[in-house]
Structure formats: structure tokens, C-alpha cells
Amino acid sequence: MRFLALLTTLSTVMMLGQCQQTYAGSQYRGGLGSQNQGTAPITHSQTRAPRMGGGSFGSLSSELVPTRPLAQPRTPAPKPGCEAVCVIDPRTGRILYGHNANVRRQVASTQKIITALCVCDAGNLDKIVTIQQEDKTRVTPIRLQQVKPGDKYTRRALLQAMLTGSYNDIAHALARDTAGSMEAFVQRMNARARRMNMHNSHFVNPHGLPGPQYSTARDMAIAACHAYVNPTIRQFVDIPTVNFTLANGSNRPMNNTNKLLNKYAWVNGMKTGYTNAAGRCLISSGSLNGQAVIVVVLGCDKKKIWAESEKYLRWALGV
């Protein structure tokens, strides 16, 4: 039995593959489940956890990992109110609940997580990117209007803008700069997906606008685990509002499209998405008492998306 348990643990680590093992918790004011109601603002910040001496991360050293795996909740999972759900423990990769989790479908801008991973893989986040006319004309809608052709930004700044405001033109610029062309970048996305064992996914663009592409709730949960343990992505998706510095030196306040970040301090990510083909989509993450969870909900309607994600976060964390 111990041998079988060891094999299970090793397979989980292999699924998480080449992730950078990091963890970002949230320091916050108020009690459990406190809401931001106009008093003290919710504060999200990087919180170090104790160094792990063993467990499911094995010999992969890190000071920023969840200290405990999630236990299977004693209560049954809530009934789904959207087309697909996957609830996963980012520490172990264990799936706590799934509903239509392996059904292929469009996932809209949640696939910008794959784009972010590929940009981070390329490194050199301080490299200067010059915005080109094609970045503005080849994608609609959701463009950062104040960013103009000829403007220069670092990859890091553009990555923050893409993950915070979900701008499609910024995703296009990052992809073009990183790989030299859309086609080459899409090849990187699909190669990255294969390395992460996302066996039911195929992507044709970096932003998630409709096309002959697909993924599943389970595959996007796997991608989210890799994003969760990437220090740069973890930091960027955990910021409710950022002052984006434009090329002319002025600041543009930019609100995160994930409204749950402004509602609960134990929510710390991750990415929204919407197209008519995909419906409302949200990958959300939360951490509490040394545990963490990622929830993927796909194909919701506008009125349900936030409550749908919240109920699975609460169920998994015992909030």
C-alpha cells in the first residue's frame, strides 16, 4: 500500500511538471469571510509559507508553497449552475470535483493563462516591446485604447495589463514579440499544453476570441495549477487594481476583471473570460489556513458566474 501511495504522489508531481513551485497567500484585515463594504480596503500581498521538508512537492525546493493539501470536503459538492466545473488542489493536482470536466468547449480569455505561461517561459520580462499597428487592428473588442502604435512598454508591464484588464490587443502584442508571429506563438501554446498533459486542448490564438480551438474545465484547471506556482503570474493575478503607466508617463487606473478579488481577501486570482461561444468563464483561486484551491467554471450566464465560483471556493476551503 505504501508503494502504491508513493506512485500516486510521484504521478501528481509529474502532472505539475515544470512548474516553478511558489505560493502567494493573502494578508487581510477582518475575520473569516469578511467583505469589503467601504471600510478598510482589502489588502492582497505575497505571504511566505514555511519551507517544506517533504510531502507531495518532493525534492522541488520552495519557500512559497501551500503548507497542507486540501482534504475532501465532508459535504457533497454544490449542484452546478453552469456547463462545466473543475475543482482542483494546486498543491497536489488532485481533483475534488468535476462536472462535464472533460467536455471540449471554447474557454475565451481564460486561455490567456497559457499565453502568460509562454511569455514567462521566454523570460527577459524587462525587454522593450514596441506596439505595432497590427496589434490594434487584428483583434476586437476589448482593446487598451490609450496604448498606441509606436508606444514602448516592457513585457512585464504588458503582461500585467493583459492579466488585469484582459486586453486582446496586449495579448496580440506579447505573442508577436515573444515568438515573432502569431503562428509561431500558437505553436508554443500548444506545445506548452502538451507538456502540461492538457490532452483535450488546442489553441489558435493567444487571446481566446472565437476560432477553431477548444479546451476543457479539467485542462484549464491543470494550466491554472502551473500558473498558480509561477511567481510572476501569481503576483499579477492577485492585484485588484493597478496604476498602469502609459508611454506618455501618465497613469491609467486598471481594475481587475475578477470581481471576487474585491469581495474577499482569501480570493487571490485568477482569470476571467467571455465570448458568445464560450459563455461566462472564470478561473478563480483562494487560500486559507495553509490550504489553496482552484475553481474553473465554464459556460455560465452573467448573473451566475460570480456566485457559481464562490460557492465552490467556499465548499473546498470550508469557509
Coordinates of C-alpha atoms in Angstrom, one line a residue:
M1 CA 0.0 0.0 0.0
R2 CA 2.9 2.4 0.8
F3 CA 4.3 1.6 -2.6
L4 CA 1.0 2.5 -4.3
A5 CA 0.8 5.7 -2.3
L6 CA 4.3 6.6 -3.4
L7 CA 3.4 6.0 -7.1
T8 CA 0.3 8.2 -6.7
T9 CA 2.4 11.0 -5.2
L10 CA 5.0 10.8 -7.9
S11 CA 2.4 10.9 -10.7
T12 CA 0.9 14.0 -9.2
V13 CA 4.3 15.8 -9.2
M14 CA 4.9 14.7 -12.8
M15 CA 1.5 16.2 -13.8
L16 CA 2.5 19.6 -12.4
G17 CA 5.7 19.1 -14.5
Q18 CA 8.0 22.1 -14.8
C19 CA 6.1 24.5 -12.6
Q20 CA 8.1 26.9 -10.5
Q21 CA 6.9 25.9 -7.0
T22 CA 5.7 29.1 -5.4
Y23 CA 2.8 30.2 -3.3
A24 CA 1.2 33.5 -2.7
G25 CA -1.2 33.8 0.1
S26 CA -3.2 36.9 1.2
Q27 CA -2.7 39.0 4.2
Y28 CA -6.0 40.6 5.1
R29 CA -8.0 42.6 7.6
G30 CA -11.1 41.4 9.2
G31 CA -12.4 38.0 10.1
L32 CA -13.1 34.9 8.0
G33 CA -15.3 35.7 5.0
S34 CA -15.1 39.4 5.7
Q35 CA -16.3 41.6 2.8
N36 CA -15.1 44.9 1.6
Q37 CA -18.0 47.2 2.4
G38 CA -16.4 50.6 2.2
T39 CA -14.3 50.3 5.5
A40 CA -10.7 49.2 5.5
P41 CA -9.7 48.1 1.9
I42 CA -8.9 44.5 1.2
T43 CA -5.1 44.0 1.0
H44 CA -3.6 41.3 -1.1
S45 CA 0.1 40.7 -0.7
Q46 CA 2.7 37.9 -1.1
T47 CA 3.0 35.8 2.1
R48 CA 5.8 33.3 2.6
A49 CA 4.9 29.9 3.9
P50 CA 7.4 27.7 5.9
R51 CA 9.9 25.7 3.8
M52 CA 8.5 22.2 3.1
G53 CA 10.7 19.3 4.2
G54 CA 8.8 16.7 2.2
G55 CA 5.2 16.0 1.0
S56 CA 3.9 16.0 -2.5
F57 CA 6.4 18.5 -3.8
G58 CA 9.1 16.0 -3.1
S59 CA 12.6 17.4 -3.6
L60 CA 11.4 20.5 -5.5
S61 CA 12.6 23.2 -3.1
S62 CA 10.5 26.3 -2.4
E63 CA 9.6 28.6 0.4
L64 CA 6.3 29.6 -1.2
V65 CA 4.0 26.6 -1.3
P66 CA 0.8 25.7 0.5
T67 CA 1.6 24.0 3.7
R68 CA -1.2 21.5 3.6
P69 CA -3.1 19.6 0.9
L70 CA -6.9 20.0 0.8
A71 CA -9.0 17.4 2.4
Q72 CA -12.0 16.1 0.6
P73 CA -14.9 18.1 2.0
R74 CA -17.4 16.2 4.1
T75 CA -20.4 17.7 2.5
P76 CA -21.4 16.9 -1.1
A77 CA -20.3 19.3 -3.8
P78 CA -22.8 22.0 -4.7
K79 CA -25.0 21.4 -7.7
P80 CA -23.6 23.0 -10.8
G81 CA -25.3 26.0 -12.3
C82 CA -23.1 26.2 -15.4
E83 CA -22.0 23.9 -18.2
A84 CA -18.6 22.7 -16.8
V85 CA -16.8 22.8 -13.5
C86 CA -13.5 21.5 -12.1
V87 CA -12.2 22.0 -8.6
I88 CA -8.5 21.2 -8.0
D89 CA -5.9 21.3 -5.3
P90 CA -2.9 23.2 -6.7
R91 CA -0.6 21.7 -4.2
T92 CA -1.2 18.1 -5.2
G93 CA -3.1 18.3 -8.5
R94 CA -5.9 16.2 -7.0
I95 CA -9.4 16.9 -8.5
L96 CA -12.0 17.3 -5.8
Y97 CA -15.0 17.7 -8.1
G98 CA -15.8 17.8 -11.8
H99 CA -18.9 18.4 -13.9
N100 CA -18.5 17.9 -17.6
A101 CA -14.9 18.5 -16.8
N102 CA -13.6 16.6 -19.9
V103 CA -16.1 18.1 -22.4
R104 CA -14.4 20.2 -25.1
R105 CA -15.5 23.7 -25.4
Q106 CA -14.3 27.3 -26.0
V107 CA -12.8 28.9 -22.9
A108 CA -12.5 32.6 -24.0
S109 CA -9.9 34.7 -22.3
T110 CA -9.1 32.2 -19.6
Q111 CA -6.7 30.8 -22.1
K112 CA -4.6 34.0 -21.6
I113 CA -3.2 31.9 -18.7
I114 CA -1.5 29.8 -21.4
T115 CA -0.3 32.9 -23.1
A116 CA 1.1 34.2 -19.8
L117 CA 3.0 31.0 -19.2
C118 CA 4.5 31.1 -22.7
V119 CA 5.6 34.7 -22.2
C120 CA 7.2 33.8 -18.8
D121 CA 8.9 30.8 -20.5
A122 CA 10.6 33.2 -22.9
G123 CA 12.0 35.2 -20.0
N124 CA 13.5 38.6 -20.3
L125 CA 10.4 40.3 -18.9
D126 CA 12.2 43.7 -19.0
K127 CA 12.6 43.5 -22.7
I128 CA 11.1 46.6 -24.5
V129 CA 8.1 45.8 -26.8
T130 CA 7.1 48.3 -29.5
I131 CA 3.3 48.3 -30.1
Q132 CA 2.6 47.8 -33.8
Q133 CA -0.5 48.7 -35.9
E134 CA -1.4 45.0 -36.4
D135 CA -1.7 44.6 -32.6
K136 CA -4.6 47.2 -32.6
T137 CA -6.3 46.2 -35.9
R138 CA -6.2 42.4 -35.8
V139 CA -8.3 42.0 -32.6
T140 CA -11.6 43.3 -31.4
P141 CA -13.1 44.0 -29.0
I142 CA -11.5 44.7 -25.5
R143 CA -8.5 46.9 -26.5
L144 CA -6.5 49.2 -24.3
Q145 CA -7.3 52.4 -26.2
Q146 CA -4.6 54.5 -24.6
V147 CA -1.9 52.2 -25.9
K148 CA -0.9 53.4 -29.5
P149 CA 1.3 52.0 -32.3
G150 CA 4.8 53.1 -31.7
D151 CA 4.5 53.1 -27.9
K152 CA 7.1 51.1 -26.0
Y153 CA 6.5 49.0 -22.9
T154 CA 8.3 46.2 -21.1
R155 CA 7.0 42.7 -21.4
R156 CA 6.4 42.8 -17.7
A157 CA 4.1 45.8 -17.9
L158 CA 2.1 44.3 -20.8
L159 CA 1.8 41.0 -19.0
Q160 CA 0.3 42.8 -16.0
A161 CA -2.1 44.7 -18.3
M162 CA -3.2 41.5 -20.1
L163 CA -3.9 39.6 -16.8
T164 CA -5.5 42.5 -15.1
G165 CA -7.7 44.0 -17.8
S166 CA -7.8 41.1 -20.2
Y167 CA -6.9 43.3 -23.2
N168 CA -6.8 41.4 -26.5
D169 CA -4.5 43.8 -28.3
I170 CA -2.0 43.4 -25.5
A171 CA -2.1 39.6 -25.8
H172 CA -1.5 40.0 -29.5
A173 CA 1.5 42.3 -28.9
L174 CA 3.0 39.9 -26.4
A175 CA 2.6 36.9 -28.6
R176 CA 4.0 38.6 -31.7
D177 CA 7.0 39.9 -29.7
T178 CA 7.7 36.6 -27.9
A179 CA 7.6 34.3 -30.9
G180 CA 7.9 36.6 -33.9
S181 CA 4.5 35.8 -35.3
M182 CA 1.1 34.6 -34.2
E183 CA 1.6 31.2 -35.9
A184 CA 4.8 30.6 -34.0
F185 CA 3.4 31.7 -30.7
V186 CA 0.3 29.4 -31.1
Q187 CA 2.7 26.5 -31.7
R188 CA 4.3 27.4 -28.4
M189 CA 0.9 27.5 -26.7
N190 CA 0.0 24.0 -28.0
A191 CA 3.5 22.6 -27.1
R192 CA 3.1 24.0 -23.6
A193 CA -0.3 22.5 -23.3
R194 CA 1.1 19.1 -24.3
R195 CA 3.9 19.3 -21.7
M196 CA 1.3 20.1 -19.1
N197 CA -0.7 17.0 -20.1
M198 CA -3.6 19.0 -21.4
H199 CA -4.7 16.3 -23.7
N200 CA -8.1 17.8 -24.7
S201 CA -6.9 21.3 -25.7
H202 CA -6.0 23.0 -29.0
F203 CA -5.4 26.8 -29.3
V204 CA -5.3 29.0 -32.4
N205 CA -4.8 32.4 -30.9
P206 CA -3.3 34.0 -27.7
H207 CA -6.4 35.9 -26.5
G208 CA -9.4 33.5 -26.7
L209 CA -11.6 35.2 -29.3
P210 CA -13.7 32.6 -31.1
G211 CA -11.9 30.2 -33.5
P212 CA -11.4 26.5 -34.2
Q213 CA -10.0 25.9 -30.8
Y214 CA -11.1 24.2 -27.6
S215 CA -10.1 23.1 -24.1
T216 CA -11.9 21.6 -21.1
A217 CA -12.5 22.6 -17.5
R218 CA -10.0 19.9 -16.4
D219 CA -7.3 21.0 -18.8
M220 CA -7.7 24.6 -17.8
A221 CA -7.5 23.6 -14.1
I222 CA -4.2 21.9 -14.9
A223 CA -3.0 25.1 -16.6
A224 CA -4.1 27.1 -13.6
C225 CA -2.0 24.9 -11.3
H226 CA 1.1 25.8 -13.3
A227 CA 0.1 29.5 -13.4
Y228 CA -0.5 29.4 -9.6
V229 CA 3.0 28.3 -8.9
N230 CA 4.6 30.8 -11.2
P231 CA 5.7 33.8 -9.1
T232 CA 5.2 36.5 -11.7
I233 CA 1.7 35.3 -12.7
R234 CA 0.7 34.7 -9.0
Q235 CA 1.6 38.3 -8.2
F236 CA -0.2 39.8 -11.2
V237 CA -3.5 37.9 -10.8
D238 CA -3.7 38.8 -7.1
I239 CA -3.9 42.6 -7.7
P240 CA -7.4 44.1 -7.6
T241 CA -6.3 47.4 -9.1
V242 CA -3.1 48.6 -10.7
N243 CA -1.9 52.0 -12.0
F244 CA -0.7 51.3 -15.5
T245 CA 2.0 53.8 -16.6
L246 CA 1.3 54.8 -20.2
A247 CA 4.1 55.6 -22.7
N248 CA 3.5 59.4 -22.1
G249 CA 4.2 59.0 -18.4
S250 CA 0.6 59.3 -17.2
N251 CA -1.1 56.7 -15.1
R252 CA -4.2 54.8 -16.1
P253 CA -6.1 53.0 -13.2
M254 CA -6.8 49.5 -14.3
N255 CA -9.3 47.3 -12.4
N256 CA -9.0 43.5 -12.4
T257 CA -11.9 41.9 -14.3
N258 CA -12.1 39.3 -11.5
K259 CA -14.7 40.9 -9.2
L260 CA -14.2 38.3 -6.4
L261 CA -10.8 39.9 -5.6
N262 CA -12.6 43.0 -4.3
K263 CA -15.1 40.9 -2.4
Y264 CA -13.0 38.5 -0.3
A265 CA -9.4 38.8 0.8
W266 CA -8.9 35.0 0.7
V267 CA -9.5 35.1 -3.0
N268 CA -6.2 35.5 -4.8
G269 CA -6.8 35.1 -8.6
M270 CA -7.1 34.2 -11.4
K271 CA -8.6 34.9 -14.8
T272 CA -12.0 35.8 -16.4
G273 CA -13.3 35.1 -19.9
Y274 CA -16.3 35.8 -22.1
T275 CA -17.4 35.3 -25.6
N276 CA -20.8 34.4 -27.0
A277 CA -19.4 31.0 -28.0
A278 CA -17.9 30.3 -24.5
G279 CA -20.3 32.0 -22.2
R280 CA -19.1 33.5 -19.0
C281 CA -15.9 31.7 -17.7
L282 CA -13.8 32.2 -14.6
I283 CA -10.8 30.5 -13.2
S284 CA -10.7 31.6 -9.5
S285 CA -8.3 30.7 -6.7
G286 CA -8.3 31.1 -3.0
S287 CA -6.2 30.2 0.1
L288 CA -6.9 29.9 3.7
N289 CA -5.1 28.3 6.7
G290 CA -2.3 27.0 4.6
Q291 CA -4.5 25.4 2.0
A292 CA -5.3 26.5 -1.5
V293 CA -7.9 25.7 -4.2
I294 CA -8.5 26.5 -7.9
V295 CA -12.0 26.5 -9.3
V296 CA -12.8 26.5 -13.1
V297 CA -16.3 27.3 -14.2
L298 CA -17.2 27.5 -17.9
G299 CA -20.3 28.4 -19.7
C300 CA -22.2 30.4 -17.1
D301 CA -24.5 33.2 -17.6
K302 CA -23.8 36.8 -16.5
K303 CA -25.9 36.6 -13.4
K304 CA -24.4 33.3 -12.1
I305 CA -20.7 33.4 -12.8
W306 CA -19.5 35.0 -9.5
A307 CA -21.8 33.1 -7.2
E308 CA -21.0 29.9 -9.0
S309 CA -17.3 30.3 -8.5
E310 CA -17.7 31.5 -4.9
K311 CA -19.8 28.5 -3.8
Y312 CA -17.1 26.0 -4.9
L313 CA -14.3 28.1 -3.4
R314 CA -16.2 28.1 -0.1
W315 CA -17.0 24.4 -0.3
A316 CA -13.4 23.3 -0.9
L317 CA -11.9 25.6 1.7
G318 CA -14.6 25.1 4.3
V319 CA -15.4 28.8 4.5

